[in-house]
Amino acid sequence: MAGMTLSSVGKTYAGGVQAVSDVSLTIEDGEFIVLVGPSGCGKSTLLRMVAGLEEITAGEVTIGDRIVNRLEPSERDIAMVFQNYALYPHMSVRENMAYGLKNRGTSRAEIEARVTEAARMLELGPYLDRKPRALSGGQRQRVAMGRAIVRQPAAFLFDEPLSNLDAKLRVSMRGEIRKLQRRLGTTSLYVTHDQLEAMTLADRLVVLNGGRIEQVGTPLEVYHRPASTFVASFIGAPAMNLMDAQVAGGRVLLEGVDLGPAGVAEGAVTLGLRAEDLSAAPTGLPVVVDYVEELGASRIVHALAEGQRIAFAHPPEAALSDRMALRVAPGRLHLFDTLSGKRIDRAARVPEVVA
Amino acid sequence: MWKIKPFDHLILFLGTLFLLAPVVLAVMSSTHSAVEIHTGGLFLTPGTEGAATYAKVLTARGGFTGDVTGLSMLMNSLILGVGFAVGKIVLSMMAAYALVYFRFRFATAIFWMIFATLLLPLEVRIMPSYQVMSDLHLLNTYTGLIVPLLASATGTFYFRQFFKSVPDELLEAARIDGAGPVKFFLDILVPLSRTMMAAIFIIMFVYGWNQYLWPILMTTDEHFFTLMRGIKAILQVWVGSQIPDYNEAFALAVLAMVPPVLVVIVFQRMFIKGLTESDK
């Protein structure tokens, strides 16, 4: 049981490629942190640096109260679950789980007890003497988790562990991982590119882009107050609508339609609108419907507002017509700088405007 | 599924016949007496001398010293074959392990140098090899027979390719599990390579078993004679009116065929099993 600190961690590869730069993060004991970002954003590299599988070229990683930069992976008191499970194919489930403990010189009785306990927790009891090839994908993933659990490490590291499973299994495994982590209370660092997985699992999300942290926050914080256009477009499905808008006289104008108070200085802004914050109304932003995605519980309507794409949620029973008008729920306007893409924080800027 | 056609069977049947005929000839002829073979040619029917010939070949003392038997020659060939195969596997596995898993300068260059030795078969370097062994006083020893031929570019290449196909995550998982380089090699790679080892064992055993030139050069002491030399020695006695003991030569040849066939049968089963069941 331990917290983890990353301070100004960076990774530069031999060719001069900067995979990760200046990542600082404090992880509380028992926290479930999800690193999320598109492919190539450096999230796996970061995880592998914590694991000790990649050399850290800048900064420091602390697990518990030890700086682990120079320690071998086995000395860092971590356990890792790999995307392709990385089970030893020639060993039975039991041997797979016991191998790490055996190498650390744990007594036979202790190993037996821990393996039995982990098998019970993961419902692997009947499969202990099978080889990995005789197991299904979900079972292999559970064995990989069992191998992590028996070590009773300070931290679990997950490297996209659910990517190889089918959609249904992924959802149930997601739940299992969450419950298991809660029960064990072990600090966890979880890498995924699936924003839904990230939202549902995390205590706190770390959104990475181009090797840098874009935003750290609870799932709801990140969802409701994205720090940049990148986060806004990455988190949430459908992605947040990002549109070119103007601010004039303290009001946000999209295609000349007043959508609400802006609270920032004049000029061009990028306006972010969540699909579910938009609804059809008798008057408002006029749009031309392009096509409709049926989701059962709701439908997502893709439309064009003067040439700009916009998607909005629409109740399935409500009427649809070719031309509609949209209203924005009050206080749900996200404004971003057009150049940097950073959020323009209304609360902080309001006094300026008033003055 | 293909429908099985009579014509396919005919081809298979003819092929089998073609391959088996010489073996059958050798086996059958070895059961006749030398005189019968000399006058009547090869036989396709069993004779009556079989048991006596084989017993004689295996146990009769011969050679200048008078204590070389077929059995001792068989033993020598076995030592050579097994020594070759095991030694080559151990050596090339370790070389491949170093080449694939350790980052050191010129690893690729070293690999290609090893690979280039394929262009220099034993026959090309036989004199220098002999010189070295002679200087080391290893003539007429098993060490001298086996060691100079152990380095195997083929084996190193096969194992290198195999190790490269082992997913990196296994190494990483092992590192997290606290397995060092030696433990990873012994606990993970060696068991995973079983099928590869079986394949190489088949090839190398047969290669070692069939060695002829090198043992002739290296050994003058009859105690180190191999079966291959034995067969040759029997046929070399054409002096005066004496006829060679064709039957004994055939018997030895048949005996010489047995161990490689056994090795192939035993290891092939494992080889196929490994191929069909393996997943990495």
Coordinates of C-alpha atoms in Angstrom, one line a residue, chain A residues 31-266:
Chain A
E31 CA -6.4 5.7 -5.8
F32 CA -7.4 4.4 -9.3
I33 CA -5.8 6.6 -11.9
V34 CA -6.5 6.2 -15.5
L35 CA -4.1 7.5 -18.2
V36 CA -6.1 8.1 -21.3
G37 CA -5.2 9.5 -24.7
P38 CA -5.1 8.6 -28.4
S39 CA -2.5 6.2 -29.8
G40 CA 1.0 7.5 -29.5
C41 CA 0.3 10.0 -26.8
G42 CA 2.9 8.4 -24.5
K43 CA 0.5 6.8 -22.0
S44 CA 2.0 3.4 -22.4
T45 CA 5.5 4.7 -22.3
L46 CA 4.7 6.5 -19.1
L47 CA 3.3 3.3 -17.5
R48 CA 6.3 1.3 -18.6
M49 CA 8.6 3.9 -17.1
V50 CA 6.8 3.5 -13.8
A51 CA 7.1 -0.3 -14.2
G52 CA 10.8 0.0 -14.9
L53 CA 10.6 -1.5 -18.4
E54 CA 11.6 1.8 -20.0
E55 CA 14.4 3.9 -18.8
I56 CA 13.4 7.3 -17.3
T57 CA 15.4 10.0 -19.0
A58 CA 14.2 12.9 -17.0
G59 CA 12.5 13.5 -13.6
E60 CA 11.8 11.1 -10.8
V61 CA 9.3 8.4 -10.0
T62 CA 8.6 7.6 -6.4
I63 CA 6.6 4.6 -5.2
G64 CA 5.9 4.7 -1.5
D65 CA 8.8 6.6 -0.2
R66 CA 11.4 5.2 -2.5
I67 CA 12.7 6.7 -5.6
V68 CA 12.6 3.9 -8.1
N69 CA 14.3 5.4 -11.1
R70 CA 17.3 3.0 -10.9
L71 CA 15.5 -0.1 -9.5
E72 CA 14.8 -3.3 -11.4
P73 CA 11.1 -3.9 -12.2
S74 CA 11.0 -6.7 -9.7
E75 CA 12.3 -4.4 -6.9
R76 CA 9.7 -1.7 -7.4
D77 CA 7.0 -3.5 -5.6
I78 CA 4.6 -3.3 -8.6
A79 CA 2.6 -5.8 -10.6
M80 CA 1.6 -5.4 -14.2
V81 CA -1.2 -6.7 -16.3
F82 CA -0.4 -6.7 -20.1
Q83 CA -2.7 -6.2 -23.0
N84 CA -1.9 -9.7 -24.4
Y85 CA -1.8 -11.2 -20.9
A86 CA 1.8 -12.4 -21.3
L87 CA 1.1 -15.6 -19.5
Y88 CA 3.8 -18.2 -19.6
P89 CA 2.4 -20.7 -22.1
H90 CA 4.1 -23.7 -20.7
M91 CA 3.1 -23.2 -17.1
S92 CA -0.3 -24.1 -15.6
V93 CA -2.4 -21.3 -14.1
R94 CA -1.1 -22.1 -10.7
E95 CA 2.5 -22.0 -11.8
N96 CA 1.9 -18.8 -13.7
M97 CA 0.6 -17.1 -10.5
A98 CA 3.3 -18.6 -8.3
Y99 CA 6.3 -17.9 -10.5
G100 CA 7.0 -14.4 -9.2
L101 CA 6.6 -15.4 -5.6
K102 CA 8.8 -18.4 -6.1
N103 CA 11.5 -16.2 -7.5
R104 CA 11.2 -14.0 -4.4
G105 CA 11.7 -16.9 -2.1
T106 CA 8.3 -17.0 -0.6
S107 CA 7.6 -20.1 1.4
R108 CA 5.7 -22.9 -0.3
A109 CA 2.8 -22.7 2.2
E110 CA 2.5 -19.0 1.7
I111 CA 2.5 -19.3 -2.1
E112 CA -0.2 -21.9 -1.9
A113 CA -2.4 -19.8 0.4
R114 CA -2.1 -16.7 -1.7
V115 CA -2.7 -18.5 -5.0
T116 CA -5.8 -20.2 -3.5
E117 CA -7.1 -16.9 -2.2
A118 CA -6.6 -15.1 -5.6
A119 CA -8.2 -18.0 -7.4
R120 CA -11.2 -17.8 -5.1
M121 CA -11.5 -14.1 -5.6
L122 CA -11.3 -14.4 -9.4
E123 CA -13.3 -17.7 -9.6
L124 CA -10.4 -19.5 -11.2
G125 CA -10.5 -22.4 -8.8
P126 CA -11.4 -25.1 -11.4
Y127 CA -8.8 -23.9 -13.8
L128 CA -5.7 -23.9 -11.6
D129 CA -4.1 -26.9 -13.3
R130 CA -4.9 -25.9 -16.9
K131 CA -2.5 -24.3 -19.3
P132 CA -3.3 -20.8 -20.5
R133 CA -4.1 -22.1 -24.0
A134 CA -7.0 -24.1 -22.6
L135 CA -8.6 -20.9 -21.3
S136 CA -10.9 -18.3 -22.9
G137 CA -9.8 -14.7 -23.3
G138 CA -11.6 -13.5 -20.2
Q139 CA -10.2 -16.3 -18.1
R140 CA -6.6 -15.6 -19.3
Q141 CA -7.2 -12.0 -18.3
R142 CA -8.3 -13.1 -14.9
V143 CA -5.2 -15.2 -14.6
A144 CA -3.0 -12.2 -15.5
M145 CA -4.8 -10.3 -12.8
G146 CA -4.3 -13.1 -10.4
R147 CA -0.6 -13.1 -11.1
A148 CA -0.7 -9.4 -10.1
I149 CA -2.8 -9.9 -7.0
V150 CA -0.7 -12.7 -5.4
R151 CA 2.3 -10.4 -5.3
Q152 CA 0.4 -8.0 -3.0
P153 CA 2.2 -5.1 -4.6
A154 CA 2.2 -1.4 -3.7
A155 CA 0.6 -0.7 -7.1
F156 CA -1.1 -2.4 -10.0
L157 CA -0.2 -1.2 -13.4
F158 CA -2.6 -2.1 -16.2
D159 CA -1.6 -1.7 -19.8
E160 CA -4.8 -1.7 -21.9
P161 CA -5.8 -5.0 -20.3
L162 CA -9.3 -5.2 -21.9
S163 CA -8.4 -4.3 -25.5
N164 CA -8.3 -8.0 -26.6
L165 CA -11.7 -8.9 -25.2
D166 CA -15.0 -8.7 -27.0
A167 CA -17.3 -5.8 -26.1
K168 CA -19.6 -7.7 -23.7
L169 CA -16.8 -9.3 -21.8
R170 CA -15.0 -5.9 -21.6
V171 CA -17.9 -4.4 -19.8
S172 CA -18.2 -7.1 -17.2
M173 CA -14.4 -7.3 -16.7
R174 CA -14.4 -3.5 -16.3
G175 CA -16.8 -3.9 -13.4
E176 CA -14.7 -6.8 -11.9
I177 CA -11.5 -4.7 -12.1
R178 CA -13.2 -1.8 -10.4
K179 CA -14.7 -4.0 -7.6
L180 CA -11.5 -5.8 -7.1
Q181 CA -9.5 -2.6 -6.8
R182 CA -12.0 -1.2 -4.3
R183 CA -11.8 -4.4 -2.2
L184 CA -8.0 -4.6 -2.2
G185 CA -7.5 -0.9 -2.0
T186 CA -4.3 -1.1 -4.0
T187 CA -3.1 2.0 -5.8
S188 CA -3.7 1.5 -9.6
L189 CA -2.4 3.1 -12.7
Y190 CA -4.5 2.1 -15.7
V191 CA -3.7 2.9 -19.4
T192 CA -6.4 2.9 -22.0
H193 CA -7.4 4.6 -25.2
D194 CA -11.1 3.9 -24.6
Q195 CA -12.6 7.0 -23.0
L196 CA -15.6 5.1 -21.8
E197 CA -13.4 2.7 -19.9
A198 CA -11.5 5.6 -18.5
M199 CA -14.6 7.4 -17.4
T200 CA -16.1 4.4 -15.7
L201 CA -13.0 3.1 -13.9
A202 CA -11.2 6.2 -12.8
D203 CA -11.1 8.0 -9.5
R204 CA -9.1 10.5 -11.4
L205 CA -8.4 10.8 -15.1
V206 CA -5.2 11.9 -16.7
V207 CA -5.7 13.0 -20.3
L208 CA -2.5 12.9 -22.2
N209 CA -1.8 14.3 -25.6
G210 CA 1.6 14.4 -27.4
G211 CA 3.4 13.3 -24.3
R212 CA 2.0 16.0 -22.1
I213 CA -0.8 16.1 -19.5
E214 CA -3.8 18.0 -20.9
Q215 CA -5.9 17.7 -17.8
V216 CA -6.1 15.8 -14.5
G217 CA -9.4 15.5 -12.8
T218 CA -12.3 13.3 -11.7
P219 CA -14.3 11.9 -14.6
L220 CA -17.1 14.4 -14.1
E221 CA -14.7 17.3 -13.8
V222 CA -13.1 16.4 -17.0
Y223 CA -16.4 15.8 -18.7
H224 CA -18.0 18.9 -17.6
R225 CA -15.1 21.3 -17.6
P226 CA -12.6 20.1 -20.2
A227 CA -9.4 22.1 -20.0
S228 CA -8.8 22.2 -23.7
T229 CA -10.5 21.5 -27.1
F230 CA -8.4 18.3 -27.2
V231 CA -10.0 17.0 -24.0
A232 CA -13.4 18.2 -25.1
S233 CA -13.2 16.3 -28.3
F234 CA -11.6 13.2 -26.7
I235 CA -13.8 12.6 -23.7
G236 CA -17.5 11.9 -24.2
A237 CA -19.5 10.2 -27.0
P238 CA -20.5 11.7 -29.2
A239 CA -17.6 14.1 -29.1
M240 CA -18.3 17.7 -28.0
N241 CA -19.3 19.9 -30.8
L242 CA -16.5 22.4 -31.4
M243 CA -17.6 25.4 -33.5
D244 CA -16.3 28.8 -34.5
A245 CA -18.2 31.5 -32.7
Q246 CA -17.9 35.2 -31.9
V247 CA -18.1 36.9 -28.6
A248 CA -19.6 40.4 -28.8
G249 CA -20.9 42.6 -26.0
G250 CA -20.5 39.8 -23.5
R251 CA -22.7 37.4 -25.5
V252 CA -21.8 34.3 -27.4
L253 CA -22.9 34.5 -31.0
L254 CA -23.0 31.4 -33.2
E255 CA -23.8 32.2 -36.8
G256 CA -25.4 35.4 -35.5
V257 CA -27.6 33.7 -33.0
D258 CA -27.2 34.7 -29.3
L259 CA -26.7 31.6 -27.2
G260 CA -26.0 33.1 -23.8
P261 CA -23.6 35.2 -21.7
A262 CA -19.9 34.8 -22.4
G263 CA -18.2 36.6 -19.6
V264 CA -15.0 37.0 -21.6
A265 CA -13.4 39.6 -23.9
E266 CA -14.4 40.2 -27.4

